[in-house]
Structures are given as structure tokens and as C-alpha cells.
Amino acid sequence: MTVNPLLSDWTTPFDLPPFETISPEHFEEAFDAAMAEAKADTDRIADQEVAPTFENTIVALETSGKTLTKVARTFFNLTGAHTNEALQKIERDVAPKLAKHSSEMLLNSKLYGRIAALWEQRDSLELNSEDARVLERYQKMFQRAGAGLDDAGKARMADISQRLATLGTSFSQNVLKDESDYQLVLETEEDRAGLPDFLLTSAAEAANERGLDGKHVITLSRSSIEPFLQFSTNRRLREEAFKAWSARGENGGHTDNRAIISETLKLRDEKARMLGFKNFAEFKLDDTMAKTPDNVRGLLVKVWEPAVAQAREEEAKLADMARNAGENHSIEAWDWRFYSEKVRKAEHDLDETELKPYLQLENIIQAAFDTATRLFGLTFKELKDMPVYHPDVRVFEVLGKDGNRVGLFLGDYFARSSKRSGAWMSAFRSQHRLEGDVTPIIVNVMNFSKGAKGEATLLTFDDARTLFHEFGHGLHGLLSNVTYPMISGTSVSRDFVELPSQLYEHWLSQPEVLSKYAVHYKTGEPMPEALLDKLLAAANFNQGFATVEYTASALIDLELHQLEDPAELDVAAFEKEELGKIGMPQAITMRHRIPHFQHVFSGDGYAAGYYSYMWSEVMDADAFEAFEEKGNVFDPETAGKLLTYIYSAGGRQDPEAAYLAFRGRAPRIDALLEKRGFAA
């Protein structure tokens, strides 16, 4: 029998997974073996006869299950970024097994007894601040998993966890199936009317990938469909494409997510009540900066009201533009982007086709790298012929000021049918120092439309902002400087984790960055100063729309997780009723409608937590002001504080304390309102 590469020592450069030798069938054996090994590790720790110490319990847990961590990270990075039917079947099979394995550890009475004993003795253990934080997180993690329940409660909690894992996997796979199955083939000149060259080029590339050489295809990737909605003069096709995009997860048949949503909410509610909380939102928020649903709602409503008012003003301008063009229909959701592009051209003399030639993917990558060099002293060296899971993936060695390796950064930038939609950061390995100086391997995954062969890939400004956002997450993982895996990198409160990413976006809009890296892809000429000025002047154009579509999703997420009887949920009726209550403009849809709301239902990472982007934005707007107050957006002293207290600190301290240490005071919500162009 051949050796399973997932269960062998890796001899690849930088300990990257040996992707070329890994087959889907290797994962089944590897998961079984790795879970058995991890369970044996846990049992040894729990069954010790000697009294618990920080070393023999907490440190031992931190160094246990290493094979399982390695296998799981490799597998789930693949299922997100480059999956296939074989991997998806394994994912469906392994999700409940992993949940069962996790429950067996977290509900182990003897293990919890050791952690609880250490927690009770914490003041006499002479722990340093990092040790104390890790002990606190273990105590909290076990409690919130149900370790304090009786045997019947633990058994039920384990069943709930397994079922939720299965439901989350099915939800995600259903959305991916709806996305990958859809293609809008543009057959005629009428179908292609109004589309700029950059979109036709990427649509031709998408057609080639689907075996439709010589045709043009619009997909449900955001970087394909949004510009189609922005530029297509064919209103019938705009409507068709938008409705397909909006209907992901509720098309009937085996990919319909509505029953999954109801069951998921019911089980989450049951779990929360078992742990003594009124509903899942209260349970989830108890371990965040926000603390309570009322605090979250207070922030969202404060932003919602001026956003809706501005969105209605924006809609009136769109309607005027349509009437002036001889169109007498009301503005619908599939019209908004089309007419807003025309209004932007009229008000700011700015359109996407003018901007895009100056926003080459390669240059924006370099702009993100250069910003990290100027802030934190990092340098990036591209490595060729590295083991990667897809030919499009690029690998960079990241070096610190001293020339030593900080970690590896992988960039996976292009849309494909084997990749779920959206953009995200993940890790193949996290930084820690428990067993030597373990450096991180971080990946950013995007879904940009690829340029034609031999041609530059051009981005929208929103695409460029997304790249900076995800690279901010990447830096949070790369710059981590902690001892323990439990608190490494992005292992922080959900409503704090978006601070490093959203803060990093600010540097993209700085004239000294754009003037250097926004150069024409054919001539190499920098973006004209007049165009740069127009771009910056239009920074808050359409901000009412953008804020409404996001905030509506955050408010709906919050309400979903406070339902008294989620089992009887009619998803469409609930969505319509709640949007009516808050006064959602009819011409705007939620950024993520419930049936494809992957942040919330593909696992519970952002469940009752989609507000986190805005909570973090209060901090990021305020934090960037710290640089502006110094008159230098690369001020070394402020950058040093940012590195020490935010980017390198992981979860070493409470997030409020971390922000206070950086800024010297609590953040002001006024900075957020000003950033979005709303009156403070």
C-alpha cells in the first residue's frame, strides 16, 4: 500500500502541503487516523493522576492533535478554493465526524475538571499575562461548549453540534452548486450591448473555461455579474442575471437552503437555551466586544437612519436619470448599478471604464506589499515552482526588517467554478513558539475575473479595496507574535477581527499610493492627477446604497437569531416582513439574502455577528485618524504601536484593552459617520 502523504513528514519547501501527491481518497484515511491520534492525546491529558498544572494541561492541549490540525487545514482550504465532487462527498461525511470528535474533547468531564481547577487557582499560579489569557480562553471555550451540563445535556449538545456541522456543509455546497451551474451566455450584439472591453474580455475567458470558445459568459461571481449590471444596456438580461444572483439557495430542488436555515436556527436556539441564554444572539454576543443584542442594534440603527435617507436621495437621482433617457419604469434592483454609474459620470465625470485601465491586479498586489513595507518593514520575495493546489496560486516569502523569514504568503486571485464565491484569508499553518519558532503560512483567496491570456487583469476600485482588505487579514496572521496557537493571528473576537483588514483599506485611497501604482496597463503612464482627484472626490458616491444593503443584512441576521420559534420560519415571508419594518427601500436588496447568507449559515462564524464589520469600522475609522493627526499616513511611531498592539498581538489581551493601548482612548462613532459621508 502506498504511503499516505497526509500522514507522512513533509519534505516540501517551507513545509507546504505536498499537493501534487495528495488525492481525495487520502483524506478519509488521514482524518480517521488523525482523529484517533488527537483523541489519544486528549485522553492522556485528561486521565493523568497528578494534579493539574498549566504545563501538563493547558500547554499539553496546545501541543496535542497536530496531525489533525495539519490534515484539516489542508482539506478545508481545498474545499473552499479548489473543490470537486470527491472532496465535497468527503466534506459531507467528515463534517459530523469532526463535530463529534470536538464534542468528545470539549465535553470530557475529567479534562474540564482539570481546566476548572486551574481557573479556580489562577491567582496563585504565577502566570504571565499571555498564560493567563490562554487559560481564560480555555475555560470560556469549554463552558460555552456545554462542559458544565449534566450527562443528558452533554449528549444532546454533541448531537446538536454534529447536526449543525452537516447542515452548514450542505448550505455551502448548495450555494456553490447554484453559482457554478449558472451561466448567462451572451449570443448576440444585443446581448452584449453596452459592455466595455474589459468585461467582454473576462466574459470570453469565462466562456473558454466552460468549453464555449468564441462566446461570452457572465457568471455569478461578483466580479463578473456586478459590472454586467453596471454596464449592460439590455434591461431584460440585467433582470434575468440579477434574479439568478438573488435566488441562489432558494431555487427549489436539492440545492434549496430554506429547510436547512429553519433547522439550523432551531438547533442554535436550543443550544443557547441549554446554556442559560434567552436566544442564540445573546449567547453569541456574550463573548464579543458588543456583549448584547441591544448594543449591536443601537450601532446599526444609528447608521441605518442616515443611510436610508441618503439612499432615497440617491434613488431619486437615478429615477431622474432614467426619465431623462426616456425610460419611464421605476428603479428596480437590477437598475440601480446601471443608473448609478451614469449618475456618477454626470456628477463626478468618472466612470469605471476610465478607471479600470489604471488598476492592474499586479500593481495593486505590489501596492499592498509596499504599504506593508513602509508600515512594518516587510519585504516580499516571489518563489517559483512551489507546491500549490492550483496553477494560478502564487507564493511569496515574507521577510522582516532583520531579513529573517516572517512567513509565507499565498495569493489565489482568480474566479473559477471550483471555488466558492467571495474573498477570504485562511492559514495552512499559524504562528506560535511552543515548539520552536513556527512561522505562518497564510493564503488570500479572491474571485477576480481573469484577463485574456497574455493580457493584464484589470480591477474595479471595489476589487482593489477587497484585495487590500484581505491582505490586512493576511498581515494579521503573518505578523502574529505570540507563544500559543490558541491566541495566534486572527484568533480574536469576531467584532475585532475586521479591524486590521478594514483599517488596511485606508492606504489604498492615499494619493501617494495611487499615484505610484495606478498606472495605465498599456502605456505605463500614471493615472492623471485630474482623474485621481475625481476618484477621491467620489469616494462616498452611492454610500447610502452600500450602507443600506450591508446594514439590512446585519439587522436581519440579528433578528433571525432572536426568534422565539425558529422551527416554523418561512424564510421569504420573514425577510419581507423584517425589511418592511425597517423601511428597506424597494430598489435595494440585502447584500446577502438569507438563502445564500454564507457568513451566517455555512458554519456559525458570523452567525448573529455580521454586524462585526461595522463594529470594527468604528475602530478602523478612528484608528486611521491617529495617522492623519500626525500628518503622515506612514508615521513610524503610530505604525509601531499598530504593530505591537493590533497586528502582532493576536488574542493576547482583551480587544478593548488592545485598542486602548494603541489609541489611548475608546473609538468615536463620529469617525465612522464622517468616513461614510453621513453627518455626525
XYZ file of C-alpha atoms in Angstrom:
680
model
C 0.000 0.000 0.000
C 1.299 3.454 -0.848
C 2.186 5.830 1.961
C -0.456 8.454 2.689
C 1.283 11.821 2.152
C -1.000 13.491 4.709
C 0.289 11.138 7.420
C 3.952 11.434 6.483
C 6.548 14.041 7.352
C 6.531 16.682 4.632
C 9.815 17.384 2.882
C 8.376 20.124 0.691
C 9.877 23.626 0.663
C 8.763 25.602 3.730
C 6.553 22.638 4.811
C 3.887 23.469 2.270
C 1.410 20.614 1.764
C 2.607 18.221 -0.998
C -0.438 18.971 -3.144
C 0.727 17.011 -6.193
C 0.821 13.741 -4.249
C -2.438 14.254 -2.323
C -5.599 12.628 -3.702
C -9.107 12.986 -2.276
C -9.106 9.389 -1.008
C -6.076 10.167 1.176
C -8.228 12.443 3.325
C -10.606 9.722 4.502
C -7.802 7.615 5.964
C -5.945 10.676 7.226
C -8.932 12.100 9.098
C -9.650 8.775 10.799
C -6.018 8.316 11.857
C -5.578 11.941 12.905
C -8.767 11.993 14.981
C -7.722 8.786 16.724
C -4.311 10.277 17.475
C -5.843 13.515 18.762
C -8.300 11.604 20.974
C -5.432 9.593 22.439
C -3.584 12.849 23.182
C -6.647 14.305 24.909
C -7.324 11.147 26.921
C -3.725 11.096 28.180
C -4.074 14.670 29.399
C -7.474 14.063 30.995
C -6.506 10.758 32.660
C -3.357 11.987 34.406
C -3.307 11.115 38.084
C -1.063 14.029 39.003
C -2.660 17.343 39.921
C -3.306 19.737 37.036
C -0.695 22.330 36.216
C -0.623 24.896 33.465
C 2.132 22.878 31.787
C 0.604 19.393 31.976
C -2.883 20.520 30.988
C -3.008 23.780 29.007
C 0.372 23.545 27.277
C -0.270 19.857 26.658
C -3.584 20.676 24.982
C -1.914 23.343 22.869
C 0.562 20.786 21.500
C -1.959 17.954 21.003
C -3.696 16.902 17.800
C -1.026 18.288 15.485
C -1.716 15.816 12.679
C -5.429 16.583 12.747
C -4.731 20.313 12.532
C -2.455 19.752 9.539
C -4.918 17.486 7.718
C -7.979 19.658 8.438
C -6.336 22.885 7.323
C -5.174 21.330 4.075
C -8.609 19.828 3.422
C -10.767 22.849 4.200
C -8.539 25.223 2.274
C -9.068 22.952 -0.721
C -12.828 22.607 -0.286
C -13.123 26.400 -0.240
C -10.720 27.292 -3.027
C -10.474 24.291 -5.360
C -13.051 21.621 -4.677
C -14.564 18.760 -6.691
C -17.274 16.150 -6.254
C -14.964 13.722 -4.452
C -13.849 16.347 -1.942
C -17.430 17.511 -1.446
C -18.581 13.973 -0.635
C -15.776 13.621 1.907
C -16.692 17.027 3.323
C -20.288 15.887 3.869
C -19.070 12.704 5.542
C -16.346 14.209 7.686
C -18.191 17.300 8.980
C -20.289 15.408 11.586
C -17.312 13.199 12.483
C -15.187 16.247 13.243
C -18.026 17.783 15.247
C -18.351 14.532 17.234
C -14.612 14.492 17.835
C -14.663 18.110 19.024
C -17.620 17.451 21.315
C -15.916 14.446 22.881
C -12.996 16.673 23.835
C -14.966 19.729 24.944
C -17.468 17.661 26.943
C -14.842 15.462 28.610
C -15.625 15.826 32.328
C -12.176 14.931 33.571
C -10.493 17.300 31.161
C -12.849 20.115 32.052
C -12.275 19.375 35.724
C -8.560 19.981 35.289
C -9.148 23.270 33.454
C -11.738 24.416 36.003
C -9.342 23.611 38.864
C -6.637 25.726 37.242
C -9.150 28.523 36.705
C -10.063 28.494 40.379
C -6.359 28.666 41.321
C -5.413 31.212 38.650
C -4.403 33.968 41.069
C -1.847 31.710 42.761
C -0.341 30.127 39.646
C 2.098 32.968 38.910
C 1.097 33.054 35.252
C 2.307 35.781 32.946
C -0.333 37.810 31.106
C -0.246 35.625 27.993
C -0.548 32.399 30.004
C -3.468 33.880 31.933
C -5.238 34.878 28.737
C -4.874 31.377 27.271
C -6.238 29.785 30.457
C -9.185 32.184 30.352
C -9.935 31.263 26.730
C -9.852 27.528 27.505
C -12.189 27.966 30.465
C -14.570 30.031 28.334
C -14.388 27.627 25.369
C -15.272 24.575 27.458
C -18.071 26.351 29.302
C -19.640 27.616 26.093
C -19.441 24.138 24.574
C -21.535 22.731 27.447
C -18.861 21.129 29.615
C -20.810 22.143 32.735
C -24.014 20.335 31.686
C -25.223 17.017 33.073
C -24.714 13.820 31.069
C -28.030 14.102 29.217
C -27.296 17.719 28.365
C -23.839 16.851 27.086
C -25.224 14.085 24.900
C -27.798 16.424 23.405
C -25.193 19.148 22.878
C -22.990 16.670 21.000
C -25.915 15.684 18.764
C -26.668 19.347 18.034
C -23.049 20.076 17.116
C -22.894 17.148 14.697
C -26.145 18.072 13.009
C -25.147 21.735 12.694
C -21.883 20.705 11.043
C -23.790 18.655 8.465
C -26.252 21.475 7.805
C -23.510 24.087 7.379
C -21.658 21.930 4.864
C -24.837 21.298 2.863
C -25.702 25.004 2.869
C -22.309 25.993 1.487
C -22.268 23.274 -1.160
C -25.778 24.194 -2.302
C -24.790 27.821 -2.869
C -21.658 26.785 -4.768
C -23.738 24.446 -6.940
C -26.225 27.194 -7.802
C -23.346 29.539 -8.627
C -21.341 27.112 -10.729
C -24.373 25.813 -12.631
C -25.457 29.262 -13.806
C -24.101 30.914 -16.898
C -25.572 33.734 -18.944
C -24.345 33.159 -22.490
C -24.256 36.370 -24.496
C -25.021 35.244 -28.030
C -25.828 38.455 -29.917
C -24.748 42.065 -30.190
C -27.952 42.992 -28.374
C -26.931 40.688 -25.511
C -23.523 42.379 -25.314
C -24.778 45.949 -25.750
C -23.076 48.494 -23.517
C -20.433 46.132 -22.156
C -16.914 47.597 -22.013
C -13.904 45.793 -23.455
C -12.565 44.690 -20.063
C -15.829 42.871 -19.265
C -16.083 41.301 -22.716
C -12.519 40.049 -22.318
C -13.212 38.410 -18.952
C -16.553 37.036 -20.248
C -14.724 35.448 -23.177
C -12.218 33.916 -20.767
C -15.089 32.549 -18.636
C -16.638 31.061 -21.789
C -13.343 29.398 -22.745
C -13.102 27.807 -19.301
C -16.584 26.322 -19.863
C -15.798 24.977 -23.313
C -17.711 27.723 -25.109
C -14.888 29.119 -27.207
C -15.813 32.236 -29.147
C -18.738 33.102 -26.874
C -19.147 35.340 -23.832
C -20.369 34.146 -20.437
C -21.460 36.093 -17.365
C -21.195 34.072 -14.148
C -22.480 34.651 -10.640
C -19.023 35.616 -9.428
C -19.360 39.146 -8.010
C -16.536 40.406 -10.249
C -18.494 39.205 -13.296
C -22.107 39.986 -12.508
C -21.664 43.367 -10.823
C -20.010 45.033 -13.835
C -22.606 43.374 -16.083
C -25.358 45.001 -14.017
C -23.383 48.236 -14.127
C -22.929 48.487 -17.891
C -25.393 46.277 -19.767
C -27.981 48.321 -21.642
C -30.101 45.182 -22.052
C -32.556 45.596 -19.183
C -34.145 42.181 -19.786
C -30.808 40.410 -19.319
C -29.927 42.576 -16.330
C -33.141 41.428 -14.695
C -32.508 37.788 -15.580
C -28.959 37.851 -14.234
C -29.871 39.747 -11.070
C -32.731 37.376 -10.236
C -30.413 34.382 -10.652
C -27.877 36.033 -8.371
C -30.534 36.921 -5.816
C -32.168 33.473 -5.893
C -29.114 31.399 -5.001
C -30.177 28.875 -2.375
C -33.924 29.128 -2.995
C -34.440 27.583 -6.413
C -36.299 24.511 -5.186
C -34.920 21.008 -5.561
C -31.895 19.557 -3.829
C -29.938 22.847 -3.584
C -32.704 24.776 -1.808
C -31.467 26.030 1.570
C -34.703 27.122 3.237
C -35.294 23.935 5.256
C -31.620 23.944 6.261
C -31.990 27.508 7.574
C -35.019 26.695 9.721
C -33.405 23.631 11.253
C -30.130 25.465 11.834
C -31.859 28.291 13.677
C -33.905 25.847 15.769
C -30.792 23.941 16.863
C -28.821 27.097 17.608
C -31.701 28.381 19.726
C -31.890 25.087 21.630
C -28.138 25.166 22.262
C -28.291 28.728 23.604
C -31.182 27.944 25.950
C -29.394 24.863 27.283
C -26.503 27.140 28.232
C -28.767 29.581 30.067
C -29.233 32.234 27.381
C -32.526 33.624 26.123
C -31.592 33.090 22.467
C -28.621 32.427 20.221
C -27.860 36.117 19.678
C -27.428 36.652 23.413
C -25.231 33.546 23.647
C -23.040 34.540 20.709
C -22.618 38.175 21.700
C -21.768 37.386 25.317
C -18.214 36.567 24.186
C -17.669 39.639 21.987
C -16.881 43.322 22.374
C -20.544 44.192 21.735
C -21.812 41.980 24.618
C -25.575 42.306 23.923
C -28.054 42.442 21.016
C -29.211 45.870 22.231
C -25.701 47.256 21.849
C -25.465 45.867 18.328
C -28.871 47.175 17.339
C -28.013 50.580 18.766
C -24.995 50.896 16.486
C -26.769 49.567 13.399
C -29.821 51.802 13.828
C -27.649 54.869 14.366
C -26.090 54.239 10.964
C -29.247 52.899 9.292
C -31.319 56.048 9.611
C -28.965 58.471 7.794
C -28.083 55.730 5.300
C -31.708 55.179 4.275
C -32.280 58.913 3.958
C -29.261 59.214 1.684
C -30.244 56.117 -0.312
C -33.652 57.633 -1.043
C -31.952 60.774 -2.334
C -29.716 58.581 -4.488
C -32.744 56.698 -5.830
C -34.432 59.955 -6.821
C -31.348 60.903 -8.859
C -31.388 57.513 -10.567
C -35.071 57.933 -11.450
C -34.360 61.372 -12.902
C -31.533 59.910 -14.959
C -33.807 57.159 -16.261
C -36.562 59.625 -17.194
C -34.063 61.840 -18.977
C -33.070 58.798 -21.015
C -36.693 58.221 -21.982
C -37.265 55.343 -19.540
C -40.488 55.575 -17.560
C -40.134 52.493 -15.356
C -39.462 52.679 -11.622
C -35.960 51.890 -10.411
C -35.621 48.188 -9.642
C -32.746 46.337 -8.005
C -31.329 45.353 -11.418
C -31.352 49.004 -12.466
C -29.511 50.539 -9.526
C -25.932 49.851 -10.578
C -26.672 50.756 -14.208
C -28.101 54.186 -13.479
C -25.759 54.951 -10.589
C -22.857 54.543 -12.995
C -24.495 57.151 -15.224
C -25.103 59.493 -12.288
C -21.502 59.109 -11.156
C -20.372 60.025 -14.658
C -22.650 63.084 -14.619
C -21.764 64.288 -11.129
C -18.081 63.426 -10.973
C -17.172 62.951 -14.635
C -15.992 59.493 -13.593
C -16.836 56.021 -14.847
C -15.435 52.543 -14.294
C -14.165 52.172 -17.856
C -11.973 55.228 -17.318
C -10.575 53.923 -14.029
C -10.072 50.256 -14.734
C -7.110 50.516 -17.156
C -5.133 52.037 -14.273
C -5.961 49.289 -11.777
C -3.888 46.289 -12.805
C -4.025 43.341 -10.446
C -0.238 43.031 -10.429
C 0.228 46.667 -9.445
C -2.401 46.533 -6.706
C -0.670 43.479 -5.241
C 2.571 45.444 -5.236
C 0.817 48.442 -3.694
C -0.426 46.249 -0.837
C 3.083 44.844 -0.366
C 4.727 48.273 -0.496
C 2.309 49.615 2.119
C 3.351 46.762 4.419
C 6.994 47.585 3.734
C 6.525 51.228 4.670
C 4.451 50.494 7.763
C 6.121 47.368 9.137
C 9.416 46.907 7.269
C 8.310 43.723 5.478
C 9.661 42.620 2.102
C 8.134 40.067 -0.280
C 10.060 37.672 -2.493
C 8.091 35.629 -5.034
C 9.048 31.949 -5.144
C 8.587 29.899 -8.294
C 7.984 26.158 -8.670
C 6.461 25.800 -5.226
C 3.879 23.089 -4.464
C 0.453 24.728 -4.922
C -3.102 23.411 -5.234
C -3.829 25.267 -8.500
C -1.520 26.757 -11.147
C -2.926 30.252 -10.508
C -1.706 30.285 -6.897
C 1.386 32.415 -6.255
C 3.786 32.028 -3.331
C 5.784 34.789 -1.617
C 8.351 34.534 1.140
C 7.802 37.347 3.639
C 10.890 38.756 5.347
C 11.104 41.090 8.328
C 13.279 44.145 8.897
C 16.090 41.871 10.084
C 15.947 39.756 6.937
C 14.568 36.732 8.772
C 11.542 34.863 7.486
C 8.230 36.072 8.877
C 6.174 33.524 6.957
C 4.803 32.506 3.568
C 2.004 34.298 1.755
C -0.079 32.580 -0.929
C -2.210 34.633 -3.319
C -5.084 32.914 -5.163
C -6.745 35.705 -7.103
C -8.958 34.392 -9.923
C -12.554 33.153 -10.057
C -13.218 29.550 -11.102
C -16.118 27.143 -10.810
C -14.272 25.022 -8.212
C -14.030 27.975 -5.810
C -16.756 29.350 -3.574
C -17.649 32.981 -4.134
C -16.356 35.878 -2.096
C -12.919 36.642 -0.732
C -11.215 35.421 2.409
C -7.996 34.840 4.312
C -7.044 31.472 5.744
C -3.986 29.690 7.100
C -2.265 26.431 6.292
C -0.210 26.982 9.442
C -0.450 29.518 12.276
C 2.404 31.217 14.077
C 3.417 30.114 17.584
C 6.537 29.492 19.670
C 5.645 26.427 21.726
C 7.805 24.086 19.662
C 10.416 26.377 18.225
C 9.701 29.430 16.108
C 6.841 28.204 13.911
C 6.217 30.681 11.097
C 2.783 31.071 9.485
C 1.604 30.058 6.010
C -1.211 32.431 5.067
C -3.442 32.450 1.977
C -5.663 35.143 0.467
C -8.411 33.877 -1.855
C -10.237 36.201 -4.286
C -12.624 35.842 -7.208
C -11.398 38.366 -9.776
C -12.252 37.895 -13.455
C -9.069 36.856 -15.244
C -7.821 38.864 -18.189
C -7.296 37.217 -21.565
C -4.191 35.107 -21.990
C -1.174 37.392 -22.080
C -3.238 40.418 -21.054
C -3.276 42.243 -17.721
C -6.089 41.511 -15.276
C -7.868 44.789 -14.561
C -9.761 45.502 -11.352
C -12.565 47.770 -10.310
C -11.801 50.058 -7.409
C -14.008 47.834 -5.224
C -11.908 44.827 -6.309
C -8.747 46.707 -5.347
C -10.273 47.573 -1.973
C -11.146 43.889 -1.451
C -7.535 42.920 -2.136
C -6.282 45.407 0.458
C -8.947 44.219 2.917
C -7.971 40.560 2.674
C -4.279 41.422 2.767
C -4.969 43.248 6.040
C -6.297 39.946 7.395
C -3.234 38.274 5.904
C -0.896 40.625 7.758
C -2.790 39.914 10.978
C -1.834 36.262 10.505
C 1.682 36.866 9.173
C 2.761 39.364 11.838
C 1.425 37.357 14.779
C 3.999 37.197 17.575
C 2.605 35.043 20.369
C 3.540 31.869 22.182
C 0.312 29.875 21.944
C -1.733 28.636 18.954
C -4.956 29.389 20.869
C -4.395 33.140 20.540
C -2.412 33.267 17.299
C -3.110 35.710 14.489
C -6.797 36.199 13.797
C -7.915 34.179 16.848
C -9.644 37.202 18.316
C -13.176 38.365 18.994
C -15.270 38.329 15.806
C -16.097 42.035 16.115
C -12.398 42.871 16.483
C -11.030 40.643 13.709
C -12.184 43.017 10.963
C -10.209 45.938 12.397
C -6.822 45.036 10.829
C -8.435 44.311 7.456
C -10.721 47.335 7.235
C -8.047 49.657 8.561
C -5.658 48.487 5.829
C -8.151 49.554 3.150
C -7.486 53.206 4.016
C -3.997 53.144 2.498
C -5.311 52.191 -0.953
C -7.051 55.575 -1.197
C -3.976 57.594 -0.314
C -2.719 59.751 -3.208
C 0.889 58.739 -2.627
C -0.064 55.068 -3.077
C -2.357 55.540 -6.060
C -0.043 57.955 -7.834
C 2.704 55.305 -7.771
C 0.754 52.137 -8.536
C -2.277 53.277 -10.551
C -0.591 53.297 -13.966
C -2.100 52.525 -17.356
C -1.730 48.861 -18.256
C -0.702 49.653 -21.850
C 1.223 52.927 -21.693
C 2.623 52.765 -18.157
C 1.540 56.365 -17.650
C 0.384 57.204 -14.116
C -3.263 57.976 -13.519
C -3.729 61.635 -14.457
C -3.924 63.881 -11.436
C -7.359 65.112 -12.519
C -8.678 61.536 -12.660
C -7.112 60.738 -9.302
C -8.775 63.817 -7.820
C -12.139 62.754 -9.264
C -11.724 59.247 -7.850
C -11.006 60.551 -4.361
C -13.769 63.158 -4.567
C -16.253 60.410 -5.442
C -15.166 58.178 -2.544
C -18.576 58.373 -0.872
C -20.647 58.242 -4.027
C -23.541 55.744 -3.666
C -22.675 55.303 0.020
C -26.339 55.291 1.022
C -26.900 52.234 -1.172
C -23.762 50.441 0.050
C -24.576 51.083 3.707
C -28.215 50.053 3.359
C -27.514 46.751 1.592
C -24.929 45.810 4.254
C -26.797 47.066 7.332
C -30.027 45.371 6.265
C -28.167 42.041 6.200
C -26.704 42.708 9.652
C -30.095 43.621 11.128
C -31.793 40.557 9.599
C -29.024 38.318 10.940
C -29.567 39.742 14.428
C -33.355 39.269 14.265
C -33.077 35.712 12.910
C -31.111 34.690 15.974
C -33.635 36.172 18.403
C -36.697 34.383 17.012
C -38.798 32.692 19.682
C -39.864 29.811 17.414
C -37.429 29.489 14.508
C -38.659 25.988 13.632
C -41.730 27.435 11.900
C -39.787 30.027 9.914
C -40.978 30.938 6.424
C -37.728 32.441 5.138
C -39.192 34.565 2.344
C -42.069 35.893 4.477
C -39.743 36.693 7.380
C -37.311 38.535 5.138
C -40.097 40.581 3.556
C -41.722 41.422 6.900
C -38.499 42.456 8.637
C -37.330 44.577 5.722
C -40.714 46.275 5.749
C -40.374 47.054 9.450
C -37.056 48.813 8.997
C -38.141 50.699 5.872
C -35.893 48.984 3.334
C -36.028 50.841 0.013
C -37.685 48.581 -2.559
C -34.968 49.168 -5.140
C -32.221 47.786 -2.873
C -31.777 44.170 -1.811
C -29.746 42.858 1.087
C -26.086 42.331 0.292
C -26.631 38.702 1.322
C -30.174 37.391 1.198
C -30.938 34.698 3.776
C -30.906 31.631 1.435
C -27.281 32.295 0.402
C -26.016 34.086 3.521
C -22.849 32.008 3.845
C -21.306 34.174 6.548
C -24.177 33.109 8.790
C -25.172 29.598 7.705
C -22.007 27.934 6.343
C -20.949 27.322 9.919
C -21.617 29.787 12.717
C -18.575 32.059 12.396
C -20.596 35.199 11.712
C -23.970 33.941 12.979
C -25.521 36.814 14.960
C -22.238 38.504 14.113
C -22.464 40.005 10.650
C -22.622 43.384 12.403
C -18.917 42.853 13.155
C -17.775 44.662 10.027
C -19.474 47.838 11.176
C -18.395 47.439 14.810
C -14.824 47.139 13.592
C -15.341 50.042 11.196
C -15.988 52.346 14.143
C -12.475 51.412 15.287
C -10.813 51.453 11.868
C -12.097 54.933 11.009
C -10.929 56.202 14.379
C -7.608 54.346 14.155
C -6.676 55.846 10.787
C -7.270 59.271 12.268
C -4.290 58.521 14.536
C -2.071 58.611 11.442
C -3.818 61.638 9.975
C -3.366 63.549 13.224
C 0.388 63.045 12.816
C 0.256 64.456 9.291
C 1.858 61.296 7.913
C -0.123 58.187 6.982
C 3.071 56.154 7.395
C 4.105 57.757 10.704
C 6.694 55.350 12.194
C 5.684 55.823 15.836
C 1.989 55.188 15.134
C 2.837 52.243 12.865
C 4.964 50.793 15.672
C 2.021 50.963 18.071
C -0.242 49.441 15.436
C 2.144 46.519 15.029
C 2.606 45.999 18.763
C -0.986 46.223 19.939
C -3.042 45.152 16.918
C -1.274 43.247 14.115
C 1.203 41.182 16.131
C -0.754 40.735 19.357
C -3.241 38.079 18.246
C -5.665 37.416 21.086
C -3.062 38.132 23.763
C -5.328 40.586 25.545
C -8.927 41.708 25.700
C -9.733 43.578 22.442
C -10.935 46.716 24.215
C -7.648 46.854 26.114
C -5.731 46.296 22.879
C -7.456 49.201 21.169
C -6.993 51.477 24.177
C -3.293 50.607 24.254
C -2.975 51.604 20.596
C -5.143 54.717 20.554
C -5.021 55.897 24.137
C -8.815 56.201 24.255
C -12.011 54.481 23.112
C -13.038 54.909 19.453
C -15.571 57.558 18.373
C -18.547 56.537 16.241
C -18.417 60.033 14.697
C -15.338 58.908 12.760
C -17.407 56.161 11.097
C -20.227 58.520 10.152
C -17.742 61.027 8.748
C -15.936 58.297 6.788
C -19.197 57.239 5.137
C -20.173 60.819 4.396
C -23.053 60.987 6.878
C -23.471 63.917 9.224
C -22.063 63.095 12.644
